XYZ file of C-alpha atoms in Angstrom:
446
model
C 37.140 -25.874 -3.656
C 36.222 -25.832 -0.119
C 34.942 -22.455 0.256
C 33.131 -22.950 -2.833
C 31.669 -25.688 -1.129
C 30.952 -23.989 1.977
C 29.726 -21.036 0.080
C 26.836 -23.564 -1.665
C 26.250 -24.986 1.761
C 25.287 -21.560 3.113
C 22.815 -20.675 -0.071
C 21.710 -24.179 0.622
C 20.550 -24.003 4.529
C 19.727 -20.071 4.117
C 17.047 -21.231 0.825
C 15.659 -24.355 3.153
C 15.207 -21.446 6.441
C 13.581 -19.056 3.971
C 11.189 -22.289 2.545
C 10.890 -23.172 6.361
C 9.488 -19.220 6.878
C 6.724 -19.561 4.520
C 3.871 -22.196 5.639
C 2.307 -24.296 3.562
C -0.402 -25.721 5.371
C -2.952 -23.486 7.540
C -6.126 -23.978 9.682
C -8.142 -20.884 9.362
C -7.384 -19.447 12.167
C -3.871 -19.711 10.935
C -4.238 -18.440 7.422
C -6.432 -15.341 9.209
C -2.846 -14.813 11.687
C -0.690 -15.005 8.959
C -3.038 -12.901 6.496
C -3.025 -9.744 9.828
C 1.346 -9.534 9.322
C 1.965 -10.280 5.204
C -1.544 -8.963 3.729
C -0.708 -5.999 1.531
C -2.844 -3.832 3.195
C -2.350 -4.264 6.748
C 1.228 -4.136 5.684
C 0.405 -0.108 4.839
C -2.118 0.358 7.257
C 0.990 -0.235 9.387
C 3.193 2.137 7.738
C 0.086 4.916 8.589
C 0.543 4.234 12.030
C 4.299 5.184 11.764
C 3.420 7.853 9.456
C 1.031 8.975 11.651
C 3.344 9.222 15.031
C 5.815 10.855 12.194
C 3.659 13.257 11.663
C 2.376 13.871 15.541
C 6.168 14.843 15.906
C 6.205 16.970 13.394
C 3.612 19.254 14.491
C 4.916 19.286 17.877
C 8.528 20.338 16.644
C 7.011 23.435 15.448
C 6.932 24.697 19.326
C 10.172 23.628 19.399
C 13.484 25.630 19.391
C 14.678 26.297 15.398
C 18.078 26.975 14.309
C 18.384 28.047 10.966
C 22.196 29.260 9.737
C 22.725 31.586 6.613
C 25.857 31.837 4.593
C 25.936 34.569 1.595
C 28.562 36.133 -0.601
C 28.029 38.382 -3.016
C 30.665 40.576 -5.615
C 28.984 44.297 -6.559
C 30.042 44.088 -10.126
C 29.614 47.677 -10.730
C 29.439 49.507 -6.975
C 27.080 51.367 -6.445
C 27.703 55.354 -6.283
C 26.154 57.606 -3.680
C 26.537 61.456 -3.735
C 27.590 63.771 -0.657
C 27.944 67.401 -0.931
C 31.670 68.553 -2.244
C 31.971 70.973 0.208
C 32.372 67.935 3.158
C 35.658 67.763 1.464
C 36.606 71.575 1.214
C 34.784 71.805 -2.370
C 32.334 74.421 -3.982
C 29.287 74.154 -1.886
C 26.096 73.318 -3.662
C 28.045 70.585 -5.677
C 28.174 66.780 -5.397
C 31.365 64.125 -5.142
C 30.701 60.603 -5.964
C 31.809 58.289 -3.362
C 31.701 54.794 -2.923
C 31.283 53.371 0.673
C 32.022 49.491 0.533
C 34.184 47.330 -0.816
C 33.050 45.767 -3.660
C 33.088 41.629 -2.245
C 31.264 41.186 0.980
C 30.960 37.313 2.703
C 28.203 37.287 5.446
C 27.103 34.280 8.379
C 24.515 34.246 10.783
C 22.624 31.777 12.760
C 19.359 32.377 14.398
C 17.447 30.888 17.179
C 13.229 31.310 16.708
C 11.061 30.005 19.332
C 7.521 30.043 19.512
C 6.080 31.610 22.646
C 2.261 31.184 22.436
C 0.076 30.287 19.704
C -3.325 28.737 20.151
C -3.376 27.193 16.833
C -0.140 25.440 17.726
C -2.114 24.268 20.666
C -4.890 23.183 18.928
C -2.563 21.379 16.729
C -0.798 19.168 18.768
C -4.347 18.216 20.866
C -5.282 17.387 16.476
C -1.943 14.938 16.903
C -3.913 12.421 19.743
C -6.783 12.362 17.292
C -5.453 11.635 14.260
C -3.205 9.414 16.009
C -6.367 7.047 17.205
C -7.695 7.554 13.704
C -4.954 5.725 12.783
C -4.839 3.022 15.147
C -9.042 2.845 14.307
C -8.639 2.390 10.380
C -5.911 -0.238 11.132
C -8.139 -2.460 13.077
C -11.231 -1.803 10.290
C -8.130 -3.536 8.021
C -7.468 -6.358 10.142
C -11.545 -6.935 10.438
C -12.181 -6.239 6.799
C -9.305 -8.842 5.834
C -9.910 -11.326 8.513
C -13.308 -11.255 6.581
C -12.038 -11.764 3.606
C -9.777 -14.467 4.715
C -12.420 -16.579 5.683
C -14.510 -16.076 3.281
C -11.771 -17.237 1.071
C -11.075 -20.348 2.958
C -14.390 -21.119 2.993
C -14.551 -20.680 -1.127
C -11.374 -23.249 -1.307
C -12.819 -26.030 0.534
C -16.452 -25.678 -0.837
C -14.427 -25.790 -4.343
C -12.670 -29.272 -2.608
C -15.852 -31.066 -1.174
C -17.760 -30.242 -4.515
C -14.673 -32.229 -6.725
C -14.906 -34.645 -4.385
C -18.397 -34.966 -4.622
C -18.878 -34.399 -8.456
C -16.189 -37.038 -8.943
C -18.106 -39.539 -7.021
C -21.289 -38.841 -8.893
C -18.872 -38.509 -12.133
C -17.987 -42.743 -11.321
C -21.035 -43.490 -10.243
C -23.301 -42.242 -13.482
C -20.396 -43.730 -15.187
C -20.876 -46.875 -14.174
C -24.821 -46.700 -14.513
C -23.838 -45.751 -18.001
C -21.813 -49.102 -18.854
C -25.023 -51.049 -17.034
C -27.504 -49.528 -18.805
C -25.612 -49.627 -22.191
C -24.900 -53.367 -21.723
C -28.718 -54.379 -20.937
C -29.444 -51.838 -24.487
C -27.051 -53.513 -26.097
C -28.830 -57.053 -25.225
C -32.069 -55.727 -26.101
C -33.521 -55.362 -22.684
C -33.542 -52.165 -22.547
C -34.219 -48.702 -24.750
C -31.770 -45.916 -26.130
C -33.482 -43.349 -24.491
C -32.461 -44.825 -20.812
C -28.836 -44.787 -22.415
C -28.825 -41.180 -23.570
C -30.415 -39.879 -20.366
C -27.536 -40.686 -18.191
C -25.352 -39.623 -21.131
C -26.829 -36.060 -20.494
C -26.722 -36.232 -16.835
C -22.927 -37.234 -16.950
C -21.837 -34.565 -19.244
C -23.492 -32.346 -17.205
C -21.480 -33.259 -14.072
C -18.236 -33.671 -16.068
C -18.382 -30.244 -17.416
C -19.501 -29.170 -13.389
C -16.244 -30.861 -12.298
C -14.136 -28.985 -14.762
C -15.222 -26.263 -13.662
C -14.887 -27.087 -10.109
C -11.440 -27.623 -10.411
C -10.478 -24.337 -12.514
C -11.966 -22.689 -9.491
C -10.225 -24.457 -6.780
C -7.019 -22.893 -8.482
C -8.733 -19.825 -8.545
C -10.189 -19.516 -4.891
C -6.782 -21.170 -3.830
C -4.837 -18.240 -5.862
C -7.308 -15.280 -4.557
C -6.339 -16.799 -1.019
C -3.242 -16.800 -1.420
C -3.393 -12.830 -2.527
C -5.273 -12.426 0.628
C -2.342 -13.929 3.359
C -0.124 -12.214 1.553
C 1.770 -15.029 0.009
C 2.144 -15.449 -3.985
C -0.132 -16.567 -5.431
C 0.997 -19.639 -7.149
C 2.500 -20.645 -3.554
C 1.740 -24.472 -2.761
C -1.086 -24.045 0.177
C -2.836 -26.725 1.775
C -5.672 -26.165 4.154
C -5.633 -28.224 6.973
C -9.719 -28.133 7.821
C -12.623 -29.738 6.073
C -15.959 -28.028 5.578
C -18.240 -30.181 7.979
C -15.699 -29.597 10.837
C -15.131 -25.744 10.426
C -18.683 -25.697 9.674
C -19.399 -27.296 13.457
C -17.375 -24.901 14.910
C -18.791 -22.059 13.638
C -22.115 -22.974 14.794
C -22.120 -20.740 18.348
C -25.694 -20.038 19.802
C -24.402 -18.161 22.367
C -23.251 -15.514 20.295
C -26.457 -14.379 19.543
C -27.160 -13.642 23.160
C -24.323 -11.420 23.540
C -25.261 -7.809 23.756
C -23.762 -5.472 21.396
C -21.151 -2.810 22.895
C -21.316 0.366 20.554
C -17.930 1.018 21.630
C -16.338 -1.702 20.056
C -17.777 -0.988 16.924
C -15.292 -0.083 14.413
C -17.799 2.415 12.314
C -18.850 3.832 15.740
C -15.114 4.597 16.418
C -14.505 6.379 12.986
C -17.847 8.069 13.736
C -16.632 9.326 16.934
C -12.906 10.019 15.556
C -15.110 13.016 12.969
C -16.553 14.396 15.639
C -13.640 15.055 17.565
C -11.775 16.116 14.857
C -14.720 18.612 14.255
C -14.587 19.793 17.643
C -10.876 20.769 17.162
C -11.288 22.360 13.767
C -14.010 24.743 16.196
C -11.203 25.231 18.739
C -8.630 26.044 15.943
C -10.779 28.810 14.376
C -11.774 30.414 17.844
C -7.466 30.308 18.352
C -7.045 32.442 15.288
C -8.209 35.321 16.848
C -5.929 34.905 19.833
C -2.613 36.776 19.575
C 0.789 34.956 18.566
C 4.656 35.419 20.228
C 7.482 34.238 19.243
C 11.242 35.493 20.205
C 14.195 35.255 18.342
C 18.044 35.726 18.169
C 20.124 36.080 15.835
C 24.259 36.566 16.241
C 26.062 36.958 12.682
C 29.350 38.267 10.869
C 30.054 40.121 8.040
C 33.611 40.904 6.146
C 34.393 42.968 3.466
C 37.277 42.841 0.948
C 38.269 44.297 -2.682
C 39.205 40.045 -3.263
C 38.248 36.747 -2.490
C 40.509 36.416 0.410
C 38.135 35.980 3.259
C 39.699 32.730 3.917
C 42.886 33.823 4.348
C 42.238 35.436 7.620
C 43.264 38.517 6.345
C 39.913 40.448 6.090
C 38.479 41.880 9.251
C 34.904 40.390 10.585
C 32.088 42.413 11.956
C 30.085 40.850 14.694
C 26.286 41.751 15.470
C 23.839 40.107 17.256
C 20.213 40.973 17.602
C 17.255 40.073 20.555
C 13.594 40.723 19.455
C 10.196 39.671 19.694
C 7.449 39.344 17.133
C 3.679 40.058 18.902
C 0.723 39.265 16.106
C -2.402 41.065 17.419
C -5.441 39.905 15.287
C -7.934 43.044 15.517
C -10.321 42.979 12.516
C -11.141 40.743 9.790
C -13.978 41.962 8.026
C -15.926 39.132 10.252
C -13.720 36.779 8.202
C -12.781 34.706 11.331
C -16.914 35.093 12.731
C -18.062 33.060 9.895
C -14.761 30.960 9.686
C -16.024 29.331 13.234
C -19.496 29.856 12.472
C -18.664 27.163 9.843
C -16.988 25.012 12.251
C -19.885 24.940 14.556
C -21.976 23.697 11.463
C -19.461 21.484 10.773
C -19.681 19.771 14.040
C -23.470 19.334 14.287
C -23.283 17.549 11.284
C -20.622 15.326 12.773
C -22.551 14.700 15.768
C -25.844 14.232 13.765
C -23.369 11.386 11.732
C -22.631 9.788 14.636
C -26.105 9.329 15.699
C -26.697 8.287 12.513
C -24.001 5.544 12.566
C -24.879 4.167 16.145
C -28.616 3.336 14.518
C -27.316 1.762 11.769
C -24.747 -0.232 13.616
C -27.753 -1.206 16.041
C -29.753 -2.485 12.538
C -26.817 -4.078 11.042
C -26.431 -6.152 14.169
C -29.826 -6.869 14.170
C -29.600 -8.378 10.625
C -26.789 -9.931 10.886
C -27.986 -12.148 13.989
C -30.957 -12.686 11.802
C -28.635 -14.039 8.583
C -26.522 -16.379 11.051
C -29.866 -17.572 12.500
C -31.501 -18.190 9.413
C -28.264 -19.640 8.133
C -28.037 -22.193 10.785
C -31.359 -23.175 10.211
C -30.817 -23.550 6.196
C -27.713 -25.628 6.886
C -29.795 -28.002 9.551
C -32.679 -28.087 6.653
C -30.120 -28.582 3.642
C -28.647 -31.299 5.963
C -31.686 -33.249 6.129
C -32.932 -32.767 3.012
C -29.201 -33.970 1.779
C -30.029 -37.260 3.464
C -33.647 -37.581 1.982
C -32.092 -37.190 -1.122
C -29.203 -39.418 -1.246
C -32.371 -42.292 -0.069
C -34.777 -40.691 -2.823
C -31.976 -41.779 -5.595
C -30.863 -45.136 -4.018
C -34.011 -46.686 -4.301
C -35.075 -45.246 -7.671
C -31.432 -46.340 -9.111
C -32.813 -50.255 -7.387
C -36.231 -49.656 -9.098
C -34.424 -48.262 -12.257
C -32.398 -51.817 -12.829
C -35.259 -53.499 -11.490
C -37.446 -52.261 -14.312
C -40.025 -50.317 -11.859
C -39.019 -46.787 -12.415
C -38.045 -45.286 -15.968
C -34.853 -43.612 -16.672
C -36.445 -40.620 -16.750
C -37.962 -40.544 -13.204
C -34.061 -42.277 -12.007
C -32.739 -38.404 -13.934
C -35.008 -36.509 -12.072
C -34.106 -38.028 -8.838
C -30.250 -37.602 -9.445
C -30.875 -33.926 -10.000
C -32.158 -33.458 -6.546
C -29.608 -35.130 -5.481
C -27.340 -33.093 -6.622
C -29.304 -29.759 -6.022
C -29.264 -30.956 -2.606
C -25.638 -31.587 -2.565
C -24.883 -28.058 -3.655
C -27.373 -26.744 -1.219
C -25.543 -28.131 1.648
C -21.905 -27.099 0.630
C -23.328 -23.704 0.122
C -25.293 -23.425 3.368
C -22.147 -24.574 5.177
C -20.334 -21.387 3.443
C -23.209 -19.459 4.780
C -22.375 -20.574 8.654
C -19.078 -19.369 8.660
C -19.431 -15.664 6.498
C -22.883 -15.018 8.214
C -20.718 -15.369 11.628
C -17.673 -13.803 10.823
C -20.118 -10.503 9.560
C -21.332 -10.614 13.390
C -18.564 -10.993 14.647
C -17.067 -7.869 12.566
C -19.848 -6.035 13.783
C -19.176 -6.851 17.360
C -15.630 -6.936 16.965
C -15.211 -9.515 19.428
C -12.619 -11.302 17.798
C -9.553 -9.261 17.243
């Protein structure tokens, strides 16, 4: 009973440290931490990088000493017969005695030692290793920017889904109540049906809103989730509110800092082709450069009519043998001429590219400081217009009850106000992507 106990104590503390692992709650810069170790695909974009310095040792091994051993055994079923002339062995000359020369089992082993001497494309290769190596380490950090991105993005989707339940439900009890007004002055003949069924349109327009702003809040909240890496039916709370992370976004003084080309992610891949162009050039100049390589080789061989070779019995023949391989290219029907005359092509184009990309990372930038300036002057507008609104409605839902405005001006007025709610949730959404796409562009952040 007591290690039963103890064993349910242990599955007890070890469940609570796993539960402990997993956070709950998250600001955004939290959820964006968390999302750059558990997303999916930084996950493998790590697993290139070790794939990648795998590989890098791979190539260089191929310079490297290789020992390669050999074991083979092999039974001549039916010998084979060779003729000599009889008259070696005192016969009629001008006729033949079959003779066989081996016995019929035979067990050989050798090892044997290659290494590589020179070879320019095994030079080539291993310069090809610090490329593709910073390739690597390049399309990891477009991962982290690309799901930092998304991250946000994402948070940003789950609390505009939040502030517009909150809102809709406070519209929801406010028509609501307008409703009961308005049905109790029809009922006592003070008013008409027609005020009544207005704000029974404009309420089942809001409830069927707020449904729908709650399916996606599960939604958002579940593609979030996906995005951290977490499950996606995980219990996450966000720990920011729009307005707030909206605020902080707001950062003037990034659009005064200059753009360094060099921190560009796209400029880096850019660059990362044309180096790996120039290298394909130097590999097909090294193919017409001559390749040595050495080897050794020390091996023994028995013979026997049985299997007995592990007796002992059975004599073994050493032999060992020194040489050196020398590959001489000389002609190749102009093979290897066009071979680099394509590489050369090949690397214009790359260098063409990557003037290409630096002028399109120069008008990306420039748009992009144009969408977060033009979305922090939407948000100030949508703001103020919120706030014009919001009085608009008040004082035609006085006038309404007063009998000064009709129920159809009191509709009108509650659909700007809710256009104008909607507008500023949305523009606030527009802050923080519009400055998180700078900010990818400048990669300034990570």
């Amino acid at each position: 009973m007591k290690i039963r106990f103890i064993l349910i104590l242990i599955f007890i503390l070890s469940a609570k440290g796993y539960a402990q692992d997993l956070p709950e709650s998250f600001s955004l810069e939290e959820a964006i931490s968390y999302a750059l170790e558990h997303n999916y695909s930084v996950i493998n974009a790590n697993r290139d990088i070790i794939d990648a310095q795998k590989q890098k040792w791979e190539t260089i091994a191929d310079g490297l000493p290789q020992v390669n051993g050999a074991v083979s055994y092999s039974n001549q079923l039916k010998q084979t017969i060779s003729l000599i002339p009889a008259e070696f062995f005192g016969g009629e000359a001008g006729t033949f005695e079959p003779v066989i020369f081996s016995q019929p089992q035979q067990v050989s082993a050798s090892a044997t030692l290659t290494q590589q001497i020179f070879d320019g494309t095994y030079i080539v290769g291993v310069q090809a290793t610090k490329t593709f190596l910073n390739y690597t380490a390049n399309n990891k950090e477009k991962t982290d920017l690309e799901v930092r991105k998304a991250v946000v993005e994402a948070y940003g989707n789950v609390l505009l889904a939040q502030e517009s339940i909150t809102i809709l439900e406070k519209n929801q009890a406010t028509l609501a109540k307008n409703l009961f007004e308005t049905n109790k002055i029809f009922e006592n003949g003070l008013g008409e049906e027609e005020s009544v069924e207005q704000l029974q349109i404009t309420l089942s327009s809001v409830e069927s809103q707020l449904k729908n702003a709650i399916r996606l809040k599960e939604i958002t909240l579940q593609m979030l989730n996906l995005l951290i890496g977490k499950s996606i039916d995980s219990p996450t709370q966000l720990t920011e509110n729009l307005d707030d992370l909206t605020l902080k976004q707001i950062d003037l003084n990034l659009l005064d800092s200059p753009l360094n080309m060099e921190n560009n992610i796209d400029y880096k891949l850019a660059n990362n082709l044309s180096e790996q162009r120039s290298l394909e050039l130097k590999l097909a100049k090294s193919r017409a450069l001559p390749t040595l390589n050495a080897y050794i080789n020390y091996g023994s061989t028995s013979y026997s009519d049985s299997f007995n070779f592990l007796s002992g019995d059975p004599d073994w023949y050493d032999y060992s043998i020194l040489g050196f391989d020398l590959n001489i290219p000389i002609f190749s029907s102009l093979k290897r001429s066009a071979s680099t005359q394509r590489a050369k092509i090949a690397l214009e184009k790359a260098k063409t590219q990557l003037t290409e990309a630096q002028e399109q990372i120069r008008l990306e930038w420039q748009r992009a400081k144009s969408d977060y300036t033009l979305a922090i002057e939407e948000y100030e507008t949508a703001k103020n217009n919120l706030g014009l609104a919001e009085r608009i409605e008040n004082k035609n839902e006085v006038k309404y009850f007063e009998g000064l405005a009709s129920s159809f001006e009191l509709r009108q007025a509650q659909t700007q106000l809710y256009t104008a709610q909607q507008d500023y949730l949305q523009s606030m959404v527009t802050v923080i992507n519009a400055k998180t796409a700078l900010e990818t562009i400048m990669n300034n952040k990570l």
